[in-house]
Amino acid sequence: MVKPSRSYRVFQGVNGVVLTLVVLVTLYPFTNILARSFSGERQIRAGEVTLLPRGFNLTTYKIVFQDEMFWRNYGNTVMYTVVATAVAMVLTTCYAYVLSKKHLKGRGVLVGVAVFTMFFTGGLIPNYILVTSLGLKNSVWAIALPNAISVFNLLVMKAFFENLPADLEEAAQIDGLSTYGILLRIVLPLSKAVVATMVLFYSVSFWNSWFSAFLYMDQTDLMPVTVYLRNLIQGATGGGNAGAGTEQLSQVGANIQSVTIVLTALPILCVYPFVQRYFVSGVMLGAVKG
């Protein structure tokens, strides 16, 4: 075994120190937000909260958790995220698989149509009119369909599929598999990394999305939790939170943003470790060729 040189050991030491500092700088905002969400109003306004809660207080959490509408909207968010992610993955995967076939006639036009939408959109009013005229308002499809395909995700998957050995598909065709059979039984099992990465991208996007629901949903019980928390912030900071006393209102207004961030980010943070091992390989393998 070759003994590491002195310069290499120095490099390892410096690299470890730098990466440790990067981790600490990255974790500090999250730790501070978590501490503020459990801190008292006076301590927050005085700027006394850093890494640990000061004046431990659960007022905002109690107000949120005791509200039946919160849990209903949270369930809506889960449903919207699952349905929208499933639709997005089906459409993106099929489109990317088609674009990965270089012998396809009109392939350049299909790629151009996709890339064109990265720079030009129909605009807010035309989109609203289209969704309304199709009868999609107050339904999950108003959230899932207008944002079903992310062009960035599409191009990453396309590049990944292009890197797969063509011999595998040719052998599958000889064995009698159809195009969909090859996709489902050959291509997708070999693409777990990029599929997991795309699922993470879409899930985070739909989970954090609030504007589409705010625009296309008229009924409160159909809203996702992001809109509920937005309304709670607006009510707390504006002083119009009905049913809360002055003391409660002050506490809610002091740490509502921190509580909001914790409640919306926690599910994604719990899911991320399970797909993290696919994340880097999925993006890198899908970005080798354009």
PDB file of C-alpha atoms in Angstrom:
ATOM      1  CA  MET A   1       0.000   0.000   0.000  1.00  0.00           C
ATOM      2  CA  VAL A   2       1.412   3.377  -1.053  1.00  0.00           C
ATOM      3  CA  LYS A   3       1.794   5.806   1.826  1.00  0.00           C
ATOM      4  CA  PRO A   4       0.093   9.170   1.157  1.00  0.00           C
ATOM      5  CA  SER A   5       2.503  12.009   0.585  1.00  0.00           C
ATOM      6  CA  ARG A   6       2.748  14.937   2.950  1.00  0.00           C
ATOM      7  CA  SER A   7       1.183  17.328   0.457  1.00  0.00           C
ATOM      8  CA  TYR A   8      -1.759  14.958  -0.023  1.00  0.00           C
ATOM      9  CA  ARG A   9      -2.299  14.740   3.745  1.00  0.00           C
ATOM     10  CA  VAL A  10      -2.229  18.528   3.948  1.00  0.00           C
ATOM     11  CA  PHE A  11      -4.776  18.686   1.143  1.00  0.00           C
ATOM     12  CA  GLN A  12      -7.034  16.223   2.978  1.00  0.00           C
ATOM     13  CA  GLY A  13      -6.799  18.267   6.156  1.00  0.00           C
ATOM     14  CA  VAL A  14      -7.587  21.560   4.428  1.00  0.00           C
ATOM     15  CA  ASN A  15     -10.368  19.934   2.443  1.00  0.00           C
ATOM     16  CA  GLY A  16     -11.908  18.518   5.637  1.00  0.00           C
ATOM     17  CA  VAL A  17     -11.778  21.893   7.388  1.00  0.00           C
ATOM     18  CA  VAL A  18     -13.316  23.715   4.431  1.00  0.00           C
ATOM     19  CA  LEU A  19     -16.112  21.174   4.011  1.00  0.00           C
ATOM     20  CA  THR A  20     -16.825  21.251   7.755  1.00  0.00           C
ATOM     21  CA  LEU A  21     -17.163  25.030   7.613  1.00  0.00           C
ATOM     22  CA  VAL A  22     -19.474  24.739   4.612  1.00  0.00           C
ATOM     23  CA  VAL A  23     -21.668  22.254   6.507  1.00  0.00           C
ATOM     24  CA  LEU A  24     -21.821  24.524   9.564  1.00  0.00           C
ATOM     25  CA  VAL A  25     -22.708  27.577   7.465  1.00  0.00           C
ATOM     26  CA  THR A  26     -25.407  25.554   5.682  1.00  0.00           C
ATOM     27  CA  LEU A  27     -26.921  24.122   8.859  1.00  0.00           C
ATOM     28  CA  TYR A  28     -26.995  27.390  10.784  1.00  0.00           C
ATOM     29  CA  PRO A  29     -30.056  28.924   9.018  1.00  0.00           C
ATOM     30  CA  PHE A  30     -32.072  25.717   9.451  1.00  0.00           C
ATOM     31  CA  THR A  31     -31.105  25.424  13.114  1.00  0.00           C
ATOM     32  CA  ASN A  32     -31.957  29.073  13.704  1.00  0.00           C
ATOM     33  CA  ILE A  33     -35.359  28.733  12.047  1.00  0.00           C
ATOM     34  CA  LEU A  34     -36.141  25.629  14.107  1.00  0.00           C
ATOM     35  CA  ALA A  35     -35.121  27.433  17.296  1.00  0.00           C
ATOM     36  CA  ARG A  36     -37.235  30.493  16.445  1.00  0.00           C
ATOM     37  CA  SER A  37     -40.288  28.310  15.845  1.00  0.00           C
ATOM     38  CA  PHE A  38     -40.130  27.166  19.493  1.00  0.00           C
ATOM     39  CA  SER A  39     -39.133  30.503  21.024  1.00  0.00           C
ATOM     40  CA  GLY A  40     -41.129  33.189  22.796  1.00  0.00           C
ATOM     41  CA  GLU A  41     -42.232  36.448  21.241  1.00  0.00           C
ATOM     42  CA  ARG A  42     -40.080  38.726  23.410  1.00  0.00           C
ATOM     43  CA  GLN A  43     -36.902  36.740  22.786  1.00  0.00           C
ATOM     44  CA  ILE A  44     -37.518  36.663  19.017  1.00  0.00           C
ATOM     45  CA  ARG A  45     -38.142  40.395  18.760  1.00  0.00           C
ATOM     46  CA  ALA A  46     -35.085  41.093  20.917  1.00  0.00           C
ATOM     47  CA  GLY A  47     -32.884  39.001  18.627  1.00  0.00           C
ATOM     48  CA  GLU A  48     -31.842  36.635  21.406  1.00  0.00           C
ATOM     49  CA  VAL A  49     -32.538  33.414  19.495  1.00  0.00           C
ATOM     50  CA  THR A  50     -29.568  31.797  17.740  1.00  0.00           C
ATOM     51  CA  LEU A  51     -29.137  28.014  17.853  1.00  0.00           C
ATOM     52  CA  LEU A  52     -31.315  27.131  20.850  1.00  0.00           C
ATOM     53  CA  PRO A  53     -34.919  28.144  21.641  1.00  0.00           C
ATOM     54  CA  ARG A  54     -35.330  30.953  24.168  1.00  0.00           C
ATOM     55  CA  GLY A  55     -38.538  31.352  26.133  1.00  0.00           C
ATOM     56  CA  PHE A  56     -39.861  27.976  24.951  1.00  0.00           C
ATOM     57  CA  ASN A  57     -43.330  28.455  23.451  1.00  0.00           C
ATOM     58  CA  LEU A  58     -45.680  26.224  21.452  1.00  0.00           C
ATOM     59  CA  THR A  59     -48.493  28.732  20.891  1.00  0.00           C
ATOM     60  CA  THR A  60     -48.226  28.861  17.108  1.00  0.00           C
ATOM     61  CA  TYR A  61     -47.899  25.089  16.771  1.00  0.00           C
ATOM     62  CA  LYS A  62     -50.976  24.597  18.987  1.00  0.00           C
ATOM     63  CA  ILE A  63     -53.040  27.069  16.946  1.00  0.00           C
ATOM     64  CA  VAL A  64     -52.072  25.330  13.713  1.00  0.00           C
ATOM     65  CA  PHE A  65     -52.445  21.738  14.928  1.00  0.00           C
ATOM     66  CA  GLN A  66     -55.801  22.334  16.604  1.00  0.00           C
ATOM     67  CA  ASP A  67     -57.304  23.685  13.396  1.00  0.00           C
ATOM     68  CA  GLU A  68     -59.214  21.005  11.477  1.00  0.00           C
ATOM     69  CA  MET A  69     -58.687  22.921   8.250  1.00  0.00           C
ATOM     70  CA  PHE A  70     -54.926  22.544   8.611  1.00  0.00           C
ATOM     71  CA  TRP A  71     -55.155  18.750   8.522  1.00  0.00           C
ATOM     72  CA  ARG A  72     -57.617  18.828   5.633  1.00  0.00           C
ATOM     73  CA  ASN A  73     -55.325  21.093   3.636  1.00  0.00           C
ATOM     74  CA  TYR A  74     -52.345  18.943   4.566  1.00  0.00           C
ATOM     75  CA  GLY A  75     -54.159  15.914   3.164  1.00  0.00           C
ATOM     76  CA  ASN A  76     -54.893  17.915   0.013  1.00  0.00           C
ATOM     77  CA  THR A  77     -51.196  18.676  -0.353  1.00  0.00           C
ATOM     78  CA  VAL A  78     -50.280  15.007  -0.074  1.00  0.00           C
ATOM     79  CA  MET A  79     -52.910  14.049  -2.657  1.00  0.00           C
ATOM     80  CA  TYR A  80     -51.973  16.854  -5.057  1.00  0.00           C
ATOM     81  CA  THR A  81     -48.273  16.001  -4.777  1.00  0.00           C
ATOM     82  CA  VAL A  82     -48.769  12.276  -5.367  1.00  0.00           C
ATOM     83  CA  VAL A  83     -51.160  12.703  -8.317  1.00  0.00           C
ATOM     84  CA  ALA A  84     -49.247  15.546  -9.949  1.00  0.00           C
ATOM     85  CA  THR A  85     -45.899  13.779  -9.555  1.00  0.00           C
ATOM     86  CA  ALA A  86     -47.319  10.569 -11.047  1.00  0.00           C
ATOM     87  CA  VAL A  87     -48.746  12.448 -14.039  1.00  0.00           C
ATOM     88  CA  ALA A  88     -45.521  14.401 -14.509  1.00  0.00           C
ATOM     89  CA  MET A  89     -43.365  11.280 -14.360  1.00  0.00           C
ATOM     90  CA  VAL A  90     -45.484   9.394 -16.904  1.00  0.00           C
ATOM     91  CA  LEU A  91     -45.507  12.270 -19.385  1.00  0.00           C
ATOM     92  CA  THR A  92     -41.864  13.243 -18.884  1.00  0.00           C
ATOM     93  CA  THR A  93     -40.617   9.658 -19.127  1.00  0.00           C
ATOM     94  CA  CYS A  94     -42.564   8.925 -22.318  1.00  0.00           C
ATOM     95  CA  TYR A  95     -41.559  12.204 -23.946  1.00  0.00           C
ATOM     96  CA  ALA A  96     -37.882  11.795 -22.962  1.00  0.00           C
ATOM     97  CA  TYR A  97     -37.811   8.207 -24.245  1.00  0.00           C
ATOM     98  CA  VAL A  98     -39.179   9.312 -27.610  1.00  0.00           C
ATOM     99  CA  LEU A  99     -36.679  12.166 -27.884  1.00  0.00           C
ATOM    100  CA  SER A 100     -33.790   9.809 -27.095  1.00  0.00           C
ATOM    101  CA  LYS A 101     -34.355   7.955 -30.394  1.00  0.00           C
ATOM    102  CA  LYS A 102     -32.071   9.649 -32.904  1.00  0.00           C
ATOM    103  CA  HIS A 103     -33.689   7.884 -35.846  1.00  0.00           C
ATOM    104  CA  LEU A 104     -37.097   9.426 -35.032  1.00  0.00           C
ATOM    105  CA  LYS A 105     -38.427  11.633 -37.834  1.00  0.00           C
ATOM    106  CA  GLY A 106     -39.194  15.146 -36.622  1.00  0.00           C
ATOM    107  CA  ARG A 107     -37.101  14.675 -33.484  1.00  0.00           C
ATOM    108  CA  GLY A 108     -35.519  18.110 -33.860  1.00  0.00           C
ATOM    109  CA  VAL A 109     -38.953  19.745 -34.024  1.00  0.00           C
ATOM    110  CA  LEU A 110     -40.113  17.975 -30.858  1.00  0.00           C
ATOM    111  CA  VAL A 111     -36.958  19.024 -29.016  1.00  0.00           C
ATOM    112  CA  GLY A 112     -37.378  22.586 -30.285  1.00  0.00           C
ATOM    113  CA  VAL A 113     -40.990  22.723 -29.086  1.00  0.00           C
ATOM    114  CA  ALA A 114     -39.897  21.640 -25.620  1.00  0.00           C
ATOM    115  CA  VAL A 115     -36.978  24.064 -25.424  1.00  0.00           C
ATOM    116  CA  PHE A 116     -39.137  26.916 -26.748  1.00  0.00           C
ATOM    117  CA  THR A 117     -41.381  26.668 -23.697  1.00  0.00           C
ATOM    118  CA  MET A 118     -38.369  27.280 -21.426  1.00  0.00           C
ATOM    119  CA  PHE A 119     -38.126  30.843 -22.690  1.00  0.00           C
ATOM    120  CA  PHE A 120     -41.675  31.719 -23.723  1.00  0.00           C
ATOM    121  CA  THR A 121     -44.954  31.022 -21.940  1.00  0.00           C
ATOM    122  CA  GLY A 122     -48.569  31.820 -22.672  1.00  0.00           C
ATOM    123  CA  GLY A 123     -48.844  34.215 -19.751  1.00  0.00           C
ATOM    124  CA  LEU A 124     -50.943  34.215 -16.630  1.00  0.00           C
ATOM    125  CA  ILE A 125     -54.256  35.387 -18.107  1.00  0.00           C
ATOM    126  CA  PRO A 126     -54.275  32.990 -21.108  1.00  0.00           C
ATOM    127  CA  ASN A 127     -53.387  30.106 -18.783  1.00  0.00           C
ATOM    128  CA  TYR A 128     -56.203  31.034 -16.428  1.00  0.00           C
ATOM    129  CA  ILE A 129     -58.689  31.268 -19.279  1.00  0.00           C
ATOM    130  CA  LEU A 130     -57.537  27.905 -20.658  1.00  0.00           C
ATOM    131  CA  VAL A 131     -57.807  26.101 -17.315  1.00  0.00           C
ATOM    132  CA  THR A 132     -61.209  27.652 -16.655  1.00  0.00           C
ATOM    133  CA  SER A 133     -62.591  26.853 -20.106  1.00  0.00           C
ATOM    134  CA  LEU A 134     -61.486  23.224 -19.769  1.00  0.00           C
ATOM    135  CA  GLY A 135     -63.402  22.908 -16.506  1.00  0.00           C
ATOM    136  CA  LEU A 136     -60.298  22.114 -14.459  1.00  0.00           C
ATOM    137  CA  LYS A 137     -60.868  24.683 -11.706  1.00  0.00           C
ATOM    138  CA  ASN A 138     -61.309  23.342  -8.171  1.00  0.00           C
ATOM    139  CA  SER A 139     -59.714  20.023  -9.103  1.00  0.00           C
ATOM    140  CA  VAL A 140     -56.333  18.384  -8.786  1.00  0.00           C
ATOM    141  CA  TRP A 141     -55.902  18.622 -12.565  1.00  0.00           C
ATOM    142  CA  ALA A 142     -55.598  22.400 -12.345  1.00  0.00           C
ATOM    143  CA  ILE A 143     -52.377  21.830 -10.443  1.00  0.00           C
ATOM    144  CA  ALA A 144     -51.103  18.694 -12.170  1.00  0.00           C
ATOM    145  CA  LEU A 145     -51.643  19.337 -15.874  1.00  0.00           C
ATOM    146  CA  PRO A 146     -50.356  22.920 -16.452  1.00  0.00           C
ATOM    147  CA  ASN A 147     -47.042  21.999 -14.801  1.00  0.00           C
ATOM    148  CA  ALA A 148     -46.852  18.387 -15.906  1.00  0.00           C
ATOM    149  CA  ILE A 149     -43.555  18.578 -17.829  1.00  0.00           C
ATOM    150  CA  SER A 150     -40.445  20.408 -16.665  1.00  0.00           C
ATOM    151  CA  VAL A 151     -38.197  20.904 -19.689  1.00  0.00           C
ATOM    152  CA  PHE A 152     -35.067  20.714 -17.532  1.00  0.00           C
ATOM    153  CA  ASN A 153     -36.137  17.331 -16.157  1.00  0.00           C
ATOM    154  CA  LEU A 154     -37.119  16.249 -19.653  1.00  0.00           C
ATOM    155  CA  LEU A 155     -33.687  17.015 -21.090  1.00  0.00           C
ATOM    156  CA  VAL A 156     -31.902  15.278 -18.215  1.00  0.00           C
ATOM    157  CA  MET A 157     -33.959  12.111 -18.718  1.00  0.00           C
ATOM    158  CA  LYS A 158     -33.458  12.293 -22.474  1.00  0.00           C
ATOM    159  CA  ALA A 159     -29.682  12.439 -22.049  1.00  0.00           C
ATOM    160  CA  PHE A 160     -29.807   9.537 -19.596  1.00  0.00           C
ATOM    161  CA  PHE A 161     -31.800   7.346 -21.987  1.00  0.00           C
ATOM    162  CA  GLU A 162     -29.381   8.178 -24.800  1.00  0.00           C
ATOM    163  CA  ASN A 163     -26.518   6.796 -22.702  1.00  0.00           C
ATOM    164  CA  LEU A 164     -28.131   3.373 -22.312  1.00  0.00           C
ATOM    165  CA  PRO A 165     -26.656   0.632 -24.556  1.00  0.00           C
ATOM    166  CA  ALA A 166     -28.661   0.307 -27.759  1.00  0.00           C
ATOM    167  CA  ASP A 167     -27.806  -3.409 -27.909  1.00  0.00           C
ATOM    168  CA  LEU A 168     -30.141  -4.114 -24.998  1.00  0.00           C
ATOM    169  CA  GLU A 169     -33.147  -2.696 -26.831  1.00  0.00           C
ATOM    170  CA  GLU A 170     -32.217  -4.456 -30.049  1.00  0.00           C
ATOM    171  CA  ALA A 171     -32.008  -7.776 -28.203  1.00  0.00           C
ATOM    172  CA  ALA A 172     -35.379  -7.097 -26.587  1.00  0.00           C
ATOM    173  CA  GLN A 173     -36.908  -6.371 -30.004  1.00  0.00           C
ATOM    174  CA  ILE A 174     -35.568  -9.670 -31.304  1.00  0.00           C
ATOM    175  CA  ASP A 175     -37.216 -11.396 -28.340  1.00  0.00           C
ATOM    176  CA  GLY A 176     -40.537  -9.869 -29.378  1.00  0.00           C
ATOM    177  CA  LEU A 177     -40.960  -7.023 -26.879  1.00  0.00           C
ATOM    178  CA  SER A 178     -42.975  -4.018 -28.022  1.00  0.00           C
ATOM    179  CA  THR A 179     -41.858  -0.422 -27.556  1.00  0.00           C
ATOM    180  CA  TYR A 180     -43.761  -0.094 -24.283  1.00  0.00           C
ATOM    181  CA  GLY A 181     -42.462  -3.482 -23.170  1.00  0.00           C
ATOM    182  CA  ILE A 182     -38.885  -2.366 -23.744  1.00  0.00           C
ATOM    183  CA  LEU A 183     -39.533   0.859 -21.824  1.00  0.00           C
ATOM    184  CA  LEU A 184     -41.191  -0.857 -18.865  1.00  0.00           C
ATOM    185  CA  ARG A 185     -39.097  -4.034 -18.633  1.00  0.00           C
ATOM    186  CA  ILE A 186     -35.670  -2.937 -19.887  1.00  0.00           C
ATOM    187  CA  VAL A 187     -35.193   0.830 -19.788  1.00  0.00           C
ATOM    188  CA  LEU A 188     -36.908   1.839 -16.535  1.00  0.00           C
ATOM    189  CA  PRO A 189     -35.280  -0.866 -14.359  1.00  0.00           C
ATOM    190  CA  LEU A 190     -31.913   0.445 -15.567  1.00  0.00           C
ATOM    191  CA  SER A 191     -32.931   4.054 -14.902  1.00  0.00           C
ATOM    192  CA  LYS A 192     -33.722   3.939 -11.187  1.00  0.00           C
ATOM    193  CA  ALA A 193     -31.217   6.691 -10.435  1.00  0.00           C
ATOM    194  CA  VAL A 194     -32.638   9.285 -12.810  1.00  0.00           C
ATOM    195  CA  VAL A 195     -36.245   8.271 -12.069  1.00  0.00           C
ATOM    196  CA  ALA A 196     -35.695   8.728  -8.321  1.00  0.00           C
ATOM    197  CA  THR A 197     -34.051  12.088  -8.979  1.00  0.00           C
ATOM    198  CA  MET A 198     -36.928  13.289 -11.136  1.00  0.00           C
ATOM    199  CA  VAL A 199     -39.486  12.095  -8.581  1.00  0.00           C
ATOM    200  CA  LEU A 200     -37.666  14.153  -5.954  1.00  0.00           C
ATOM    201  CA  PHE A 201     -37.562  17.237  -8.190  1.00  0.00           C
ATOM    202  CA  TYR A 202     -41.246  17.040  -9.067  1.00  0.00           C
ATOM    203  CA  SER A 203     -42.356  16.190  -5.529  1.00  0.00           C
ATOM    204  CA  VAL A 204     -40.541  19.164  -4.026  1.00  0.00           C
ATOM    205  CA  SER A 205     -41.911  21.452  -6.725  1.00  0.00           C
ATOM    206  CA  PHE A 206     -45.535  20.394  -6.272  1.00  0.00           C
ATOM    207  CA  TRP A 207     -45.278  20.229  -2.487  1.00  0.00           C
ATOM    208  CA  ASN A 208     -44.029  23.811  -2.215  1.00  0.00           C
ATOM    209  CA  SER A 209     -46.317  25.179  -4.917  1.00  0.00           C
ATOM    210  CA  TRP A 210     -49.067  27.494  -3.697  1.00  0.00           C
ATOM    211  CA  PHE A 211     -49.758  29.966  -6.496  1.00  0.00           C
ATOM    212  CA  SER A 212     -51.529  27.508  -8.797  1.00  0.00           C
ATOM    213  CA  ALA A 213     -53.917  26.490  -6.012  1.00  0.00           C
ATOM    214  CA  PHE A 214     -54.361  30.112  -4.963  1.00  0.00           C
ATOM    215  CA  LEU A 215     -55.280  30.942  -8.545  1.00  0.00           C
ATOM    216  CA  TYR A 216     -57.472  27.989  -9.499  1.00  0.00           C
ATOM    217  CA  MET A 217     -59.094  26.953  -6.194  1.00  0.00           C
ATOM    218  CA  ASP A 218     -62.131  28.865  -4.914  1.00  0.00           C
ATOM    219  CA  GLN A 219     -63.006  26.649  -1.961  1.00  0.00           C
ATOM    220  CA  THR A 220     -61.022  26.729   1.274  1.00  0.00           C
ATOM    221  CA  ASP A 221     -61.293  22.989   1.884  1.00  0.00           C
ATOM    222  CA  LEU A 222     -59.581  22.328  -1.475  1.00  0.00           C
ATOM    223  CA  MET A 223     -56.517  24.439  -0.735  1.00  0.00           C
ATOM    224  CA  PRO A 224     -53.101  22.873  -0.064  1.00  0.00           C
ATOM    225  CA  VAL A 225     -51.352  23.477   3.226  1.00  0.00           C
ATOM    226  CA  THR A 226     -49.021  26.052   1.661  1.00  0.00           C
ATOM    227  CA  VAL A 227     -51.975  28.349   0.989  1.00  0.00           C
ATOM    228  CA  TYR A 228     -53.297  27.719   4.519  1.00  0.00           C
ATOM    229  CA  LEU A 229     -49.969  28.755   6.025  1.00  0.00           C
ATOM    230  CA  ARG A 230     -49.757  31.764   3.729  1.00  0.00           C
ATOM    231  CA  ASN A 231     -53.164  32.915   4.932  1.00  0.00           C
ATOM    232  CA  LEU A 232     -52.067  32.322   8.523  1.00  0.00           C
ATOM    233  CA  ILE A 233     -49.001  34.501   7.987  1.00  0.00           C
ATOM    234  CA  GLN A 234     -51.120  37.219   6.411  1.00  0.00           C
ATOM    235  CA  GLY A 235     -53.631  37.090   9.238  1.00  0.00           C
ATOM    236  CA  ALA A 236     -50.988  37.094  11.973  1.00  0.00           C
ATOM    237  CA  THR A 237     -48.900  39.901  10.519  1.00  0.00           C
ATOM    238  CA  GLY A 238     -51.997  41.894   9.603  1.00  0.00           C
ATOM    239  CA  GLY A 239     -53.583  41.537  13.009  1.00  0.00           C
ATOM    240  CA  GLY A 240     -56.714  39.851  11.747  1.00  0.00           C
ATOM    241  CA  ASN A 241     -56.478  36.339  13.148  1.00  0.00           C
ATOM    242  CA  ALA A 242     -60.001  35.687  14.388  1.00  0.00           C
ATOM    243  CA  GLY A 243     -60.335  33.614  17.532  1.00  0.00           C
ATOM    244  CA  ALA A 244     -56.885  34.445  18.865  1.00  0.00           C
ATOM    245  CA  GLY A 245     -56.292  36.801  21.766  1.00  0.00           C
ATOM    246  CA  THR A 246     -53.851  39.687  21.664  1.00  0.00           C
ATOM    247  CA  GLU A 247     -51.100  37.701  23.401  1.00  0.00           C
ATOM    248  CA  GLN A 248     -51.549  34.717  21.120  1.00  0.00           C
ATOM    249  CA  LEU A 249     -51.643  36.979  18.091  1.00  0.00           C
ATOM    250  CA  SER A 250     -48.329  38.584  19.053  1.00  0.00           C
ATOM    251  CA  GLN A 251     -46.715  35.177  19.512  1.00  0.00           C
ATOM    252  CA  VAL A 252     -48.055  33.910  16.180  1.00  0.00           C
ATOM    253  CA  GLY A 253     -46.853  37.030  14.397  1.00  0.00           C
ATOM    254  CA  ALA A 254     -43.383  36.643  15.911  1.00  0.00           C
ATOM    255  CA  ASN A 255     -42.561  33.121  14.790  1.00  0.00           C
ATOM    256  CA  ILE A 256     -45.177  32.215  12.172  1.00  0.00           C
ATOM    257  CA  GLN A 257     -42.654  32.314   9.325  1.00  0.00           C
ATOM    258  CA  SER A 258     -40.338  29.907  11.141  1.00  0.00           C
ATOM    259  CA  VAL A 259     -43.212  27.544  11.968  1.00  0.00           C
ATOM    260  CA  THR A 260     -44.347  27.704   8.352  1.00  0.00           C
ATOM    261  CA  ILE A 261     -40.914  26.770   7.023  1.00  0.00           C
ATOM    262  CA  VAL A 262     -40.589  23.880   9.492  1.00  0.00           C
ATOM    263  CA  LEU A 263     -44.029  22.444   8.695  1.00  0.00           C
ATOM    264  CA  THR A 264     -43.598  22.634   4.922  1.00  0.00           C
ATOM    265  CA  ALA A 265     -39.975  21.451   4.787  1.00  0.00           C
ATOM    266  CA  LEU A 266     -40.192  18.601   7.316  1.00  0.00           C
ATOM    267  CA  PRO A 267     -41.894  15.982   5.063  1.00  0.00           C
ATOM    268  CA  ILE A 268     -39.423  16.584   2.237  1.00  0.00           C
ATOM    269  CA  LEU A 269     -36.498  16.374   4.657  1.00  0.00           C
ATOM    270  CA  CYS A 270     -37.842  13.025   5.882  1.00  0.00           C
ATOM    271  CA  VAL A 271     -38.157  11.642   2.344  1.00  0.00           C
ATOM    272  CA  TYR A 272     -34.865  12.987   0.974  1.00  0.00           C
ATOM    273  CA  PRO A 273     -32.487  10.533   2.756  1.00  0.00           C
ATOM    274  CA  PHE A 274     -34.215   7.606   1.045  1.00  0.00           C
ATOM    275  CA  VAL A 275     -33.558   8.975  -2.460  1.00  0.00           C
ATOM    276  CA  GLN A 276     -30.333  10.865  -1.794  1.00  0.00           C
ATOM    277  CA  ARG A 277     -28.160   7.947  -2.929  1.00  0.00           C
ATOM    278  CA  TYR A 278     -29.758   8.162  -6.377  1.00  0.00           C
ATOM    279  CA  PHE A 279     -29.614  11.940  -6.570  1.00  0.00           C
ATOM    280  CA  VAL A 280     -26.003  12.626  -7.589  1.00  0.00           C
ATOM    281  CA  SER A 281     -25.687   9.649  -9.929  1.00  0.00           C
ATOM    282  CA  GLY A 282     -29.019  10.458 -11.588  1.00  0.00           C
ATOM    283  CA  VAL A 283     -28.119  14.049 -12.367  1.00  0.00           C
ATOM    284  CA  MET A 284     -24.516  13.309 -13.408  1.00  0.00           C
ATOM    285  CA  LEU A 285     -25.359  10.352 -15.638  1.00  0.00           C
ATOM    286  CA  GLY A 286     -28.174  12.324 -17.237  1.00  0.00           C
ATOM    287  CA  ALA A 287     -25.948  15.315 -17.922  1.00  0.00           C
ATOM    288  CA  VAL A 288     -23.087  13.583 -19.735  1.00  0.00           C
ATOM    289  CA  LYS A 289     -24.476  14.290 -23.185  1.00  0.00           C
ATOM    290  CA  GLY A 290     -27.018  16.928 -24.287  1.00  0.00           C
TER     291      GLY A 290
END
